[in-house]
PDB file of C-alpha atoms in Angstrom:
ATOM      1  CA  MET A   1     -68.103 -57.394  29.228  1.00  0.00           C
ATOM      2  CA  GLU A   2     -67.025 -59.752  26.189  1.00  0.00           C
ATOM      3  CA  THR A   3     -64.055 -59.148  24.685  1.00  0.00           C
ATOM      4  CA  LEU A   4     -64.262 -58.401  20.739  1.00  0.00           C
ATOM      5  CA  SER A   5     -61.653 -59.507  17.952  1.00  0.00           C
ATOM      6  CA  HIS A   6     -59.726 -57.169  16.141  1.00  0.00           C
ATOM      7  CA  SER A   7     -61.807 -57.104  13.271  1.00  0.00           C
ATOM      8  CA  GLU A   8     -64.711 -57.018  15.544  1.00  0.00           C
ATOM      9  CA  GLU A   9     -63.278 -53.851  17.265  1.00  0.00           C
ATOM     10  CA  ILE A  10     -62.403 -52.195  13.970  1.00  0.00           C
ATOM     11  CA  VAL A  11     -66.271 -52.572  12.541  1.00  0.00           C
ATOM     12  CA  MET A  12     -67.496 -50.957  16.446  1.00  0.00           C
ATOM     13  CA  SER A  13     -65.199 -48.515  15.598  1.00  0.00           C
ATOM     14  CA  ALA A  14     -66.238 -47.300  12.236  1.00  0.00           C
ATOM     15  CA  LEU A  15     -69.729 -47.773  13.799  1.00  0.00           C
ATOM     16  CA  TRP A  16     -68.946 -45.132  16.448  1.00  0.00           C
ATOM     17  CA  ALA A  17     -67.534 -43.150  13.835  1.00  0.00           C
ATOM     18  CA  CYS A  18     -70.474 -42.586  11.950  1.00  0.00           C
ATOM     19  CA  GLY A  19     -72.052 -40.765  14.955  1.00  0.00           C
ATOM     20  CA  ALA A  20     -75.469 -42.079  14.706  1.00  0.00           C
ATOM     21  CA  PRO A  21     -77.111 -45.705  13.179  1.00  0.00           C
ATOM     22  CA  ALA A  22     -75.608 -46.624  10.383  1.00  0.00           C
ATOM     23  CA  SER A  23     -75.976 -48.424   7.263  1.00  0.00           C
ATOM     24  CA  ARG A  24     -73.656 -51.558   6.407  1.00  0.00           C
ATOM     25  CA  ARG A  25     -72.430 -48.991   3.526  1.00  0.00           C
ATOM     26  CA  GLN A  26     -72.033 -45.976   6.295  1.00  0.00           C
ATOM     27  CA  ILE A  27     -70.190 -48.377   8.038  1.00  0.00           C
ATOM     28  CA  ALA A  28     -67.637 -49.490   5.313  1.00  0.00           C
ATOM     29  CA  ALA A  29     -67.237 -46.147   4.399  1.00  0.00           C
ATOM     30  CA  GLN A  30     -65.227 -45.358   7.770  1.00  0.00           C
ATOM     31  CA  LEU A  31     -63.139 -48.758   7.663  1.00  0.00           C
ATOM     32  CA  PRO A  32     -59.607 -48.220   7.373  1.00  0.00           C
ATOM     33  CA  GLU A  33     -58.338 -49.175   3.758  1.00  0.00           C
ATOM     34  CA  SER A  34     -56.559 -52.186   5.422  1.00  0.00           C
ATOM     35  CA  CYS A  35     -60.420 -53.435   5.953  1.00  0.00           C
ATOM     36  CA  ARG A  36     -61.699 -52.932   2.865  1.00  0.00           C
ATOM     37  CA  TRP A  37     -63.637 -56.312   2.913  1.00  0.00           C
ATOM     38  CA  ALA A  38     -66.185 -57.807   0.970  1.00  0.00           C
ATOM     39  CA  ASP A  39     -69.825 -56.782   1.689  1.00  0.00           C
ATOM     40  CA  THR A  40     -70.865 -60.287   2.968  1.00  0.00           C
ATOM     41  CA  THR A  41     -67.600 -60.527   5.266  1.00  0.00           C
ATOM     42  CA  LEU A  42     -68.820 -57.005   7.073  1.00  0.00           C
ATOM     43  CA  LEU A  43     -72.515 -58.348   7.252  1.00  0.00           C
ATOM     44  CA  ASN A  44     -71.242 -61.800   9.096  1.00  0.00           C
ATOM     45  CA  PHE A  45     -69.195 -59.426  11.652  1.00  0.00           C
ATOM     46  CA  LEU A  46     -72.004 -57.403  12.245  1.00  0.00           C
ATOM     47  CA  LEU A  47     -73.865 -60.237  12.966  1.00  0.00           C
ATOM     48  CA  ARG A  48     -71.554 -61.940  15.411  1.00  0.00           C
ATOM     49  CA  LEU A  49     -71.642 -57.911  17.211  1.00  0.00           C
ATOM     50  CA  GLU A  50     -75.489 -58.272  17.313  1.00  0.00           C
ATOM     51  CA  ARG A  51     -75.285 -61.619  19.040  1.00  0.00           C
ATOM     52  CA  LYS A  52     -72.633 -60.499  21.356  1.00  0.00           C
ATOM     53  CA  GLY A  53     -74.906 -57.433  22.618  1.00  0.00           C
ATOM     54  CA  PHE A  54     -72.860 -54.785  20.777  1.00  0.00           C
ATOM     55  CA  VAL A  55     -75.219 -53.624  17.768  1.00  0.00           C
ATOM     56  CA  ARG A  56     -78.828 -53.615  17.139  1.00  0.00           C
ATOM     57  CA  PRO A  57     -80.336 -53.820  13.875  1.00  0.00           C
ATOM     58  CA  GLN A  58     -83.239 -52.112  12.726  1.00  0.00           C
ATOM     59  CA  ARG A  59     -84.499 -52.509   9.224  1.00  0.00           C
ATOM     60  CA  GLN A  60     -85.031 -49.126   7.568  1.00  0.00           C
ATOM     61  CA  GLY A  61     -86.668 -49.795   3.865  1.00  0.00           C
ATOM     62  CA  ASN A  62     -84.814 -52.549   2.082  1.00  0.00           C
ATOM     63  CA  LYS A  63     -81.543 -52.147   4.363  1.00  0.00           C
ATOM     64  CA  ASN A  64     -80.869 -52.681   8.083  1.00  0.00           C
ATOM     65  CA  VAL A  65     -79.225 -49.703   9.901  1.00  0.00           C
ATOM     66  CA  TYR A  66     -77.053 -50.504  12.959  1.00  0.00           C
ATOM     67  CA  THR A  67     -77.248 -49.180  16.666  1.00  0.00           C
ATOM     68  CA  PRO A  68     -74.293 -49.401  19.074  1.00  0.00           C
ATOM     69  CA  LEU A  69     -76.041 -50.951  22.098  1.00  0.00           C
ATOM     70  CA  VAL A  70     -72.373 -50.066  23.871  1.00  0.00           C
ATOM     71  CA  ARG A  71     -70.347 -46.903  23.974  1.00  0.00           C
ATOM     72  CA  ARG A  72     -67.126 -46.539  22.796  1.00  0.00           C
ATOM     73  CA  GLN A  73     -65.530 -45.531  26.127  1.00  0.00           C
ATOM     74  CA  THR A  74     -67.708 -47.902  28.025  1.00  0.00           C
ATOM     75  CA  TYR A  75     -65.661 -50.918  26.053  1.00  0.00           C
ATOM     76  CA  CYS A  76     -62.314 -49.149  25.693  1.00  0.00           C
ATOM     77  CA  GLY A  77     -62.099 -48.340  29.451  1.00  0.00           C
ATOM     78  CA  ALA A  78     -63.362 -52.355  30.195  1.00  0.00           C
ATOM     79  CA  VAL A  79     -61.010 -53.775  27.621  1.00  0.00           C
ATOM     80  CA  SER A  80     -58.356 -51.395  28.904  1.00  0.00           C
ATOM     81  CA  ALA A  81     -58.438 -52.498  32.529  1.00  0.00           C
ATOM     82  CA  ALA A  82     -58.477 -56.282  31.736  1.00  0.00           C
ATOM     83  CA  HIS A  83     -55.466 -55.363  29.785  1.00  0.00           C
ATOM     84  CA  LEU A  84     -53.928 -53.270  32.474  1.00  0.00           C
ATOM     85  CA  GLN A  85     -54.761 -56.164  35.237  1.00  0.00           C
ATOM     86  CA  ARG A  86     -53.797 -59.256  33.043  1.00  0.00           C
ATOM     87  CA  LEU A  87     -50.194 -57.905  31.780  1.00  0.00           C
ATOM     88  CA  TYR A  88     -49.203 -55.737  34.374  1.00  0.00           C
ATOM     89  CA  GLY A  89     -51.237 -57.003  37.824  1.00  0.00           C
ATOM     90  CA  GLY A  90     -53.069 -53.826  37.854  1.00  0.00           C
ATOM     91  CA  ASP A  91     -50.092 -51.498  37.619  1.00  0.00           C
ATOM     92  CA  ALA A  92     -50.110 -48.435  35.558  1.00  0.00           C
ATOM     93  CA  CYS A  93     -47.203 -47.360  36.377  1.00  0.00           C
ATOM     94  CA  ALA A  94     -45.333 -50.676  35.226  1.00  0.00           C
ATOM     95  CA  MET A  95     -47.247 -50.314  31.840  1.00  0.00           C
ATOM     96  CA  LEU A  96     -46.689 -46.864  31.485  1.00  0.00           C
ATOM     97  CA  GLY A  97     -42.714 -47.642  32.176  1.00  0.00           C
ATOM     98  CA  ALA A  98     -42.711 -50.495  29.535  1.00  0.00           C
ATOM     99  CA  LEU A  99     -44.200 -48.163  27.256  1.00  0.00           C
ATOM    100  CA  ALA A 100     -41.391 -45.582  28.074  1.00  0.00           C
ATOM    101  CA  ASP A 101     -38.466 -47.998  28.207  1.00  0.00           C
ATOM    102  CA  THR A 102     -39.356 -49.331  24.840  1.00  0.00           C
ATOM    103  CA  GLY A 103     -39.976 -46.082  23.103  1.00  0.00           C
ATOM    104  CA  ARG A 104     -43.457 -46.386  22.703  1.00  0.00           C
ATOM    105  CA  ILE A 105     -44.733 -43.239  24.216  1.00  0.00           C
ATOM    106  CA  SER A 106     -42.758 -39.894  23.806  1.00  0.00           C
ATOM    107  CA  TYR A 107     -41.507 -37.373  26.485  1.00  0.00           C
ATOM    108  CA  ALA A 108     -44.767 -34.905  24.925  1.00  0.00           C
ATOM    109  CA  ALA A 109     -47.098 -37.671  25.752  1.00  0.00           C
ATOM    110  CA  MET A 110     -45.570 -38.144  29.075  1.00  0.00           C
ATOM    111  CA  GLU A 111     -46.064 -34.796  29.903  1.00  0.00           C
ATOM    112  CA  ARG A 112     -49.490 -34.211  28.635  1.00  0.00           C
ATOM    113  CA  LEU A 113     -50.455 -37.766  30.900  1.00  0.00           C
ATOM    114  CA  ALA A 114     -48.767 -36.010  33.486  1.00  0.00           C
ATOM    115  CA  ARG A 115     -50.896 -32.737  33.780  1.00  0.00           C
ATOM    116  CA  TYR A 116     -53.982 -34.797  32.586  1.00  0.00           C
ATOM    117  CA  LEU A 117     -53.086 -37.096  36.309  1.00  0.00           C
ATOM    118  CA  ASP A 118     -52.572 -33.866  37.839  1.00  0.00           C
ATOM    119  CA  THR A 119     -55.684 -32.312  36.945  1.00  0.00           C
ATOM    120  CA  ARG A 120     -57.587 -35.365  37.593  1.00  0.00           C
ATOM    121  CA  ALA A 121     -56.428 -35.462  41.116  1.00  0.00           C
ATOM    122  CA  ALA A 122     -56.967 -32.102  42.003  1.00  0.00           C
ATOM    123  CA  GLU A 123     -60.660 -33.206  40.929  1.00  0.00           C
ATOM    124  CA  SER A 124     -60.981 -35.860  42.812  1.00  0.00           C
ATOM    125  CA  PRO A 125     -63.029 -35.827  46.271  1.00  0.00           C
ATOM    126  CA  GLU A 126     -60.164 -38.182  47.883  1.00  0.00           C
ATOM    127  CA  TYR A 127     -57.337 -35.452  46.792  1.00  0.00           C
ATOM    128  CA  ASP A 128     -55.139 -34.439  50.013  1.00  0.00           C
ATOM    129  CA  TYR A 129     -55.335 -30.749  50.014  1.00  0.00           C
ATOM    130  CA  ASP A 130     -52.259 -31.218  53.016  1.00  0.00           C
TER     131      ASP A 130
END
């Protein structure tokens, strides 16, 4: 899967937040305050996303509506796995250690993560009950 630029990710996040095919105005309304771009800038990002196969525009009256072609979970999983591999050699413990050692993850978040991992492991068909 092709990686998006930071700005393209922001536009995709805004589109995913719309929950359905959305117009440029609806997407713009979901952008963070720091990314209140001109209409032409947003349209340029949407065109780039179309060329990369992430959105499909459809004419609706006098405007386009944009449908995401990639699910948020699919993209985030692929990008996270690529970062994990590139930065930590695929070692999730090394990544979490770096977050903990630099204070970028709270103790409460680590506890939630530990509970989540315990639950996922218990649900796995590979779980060793002995």
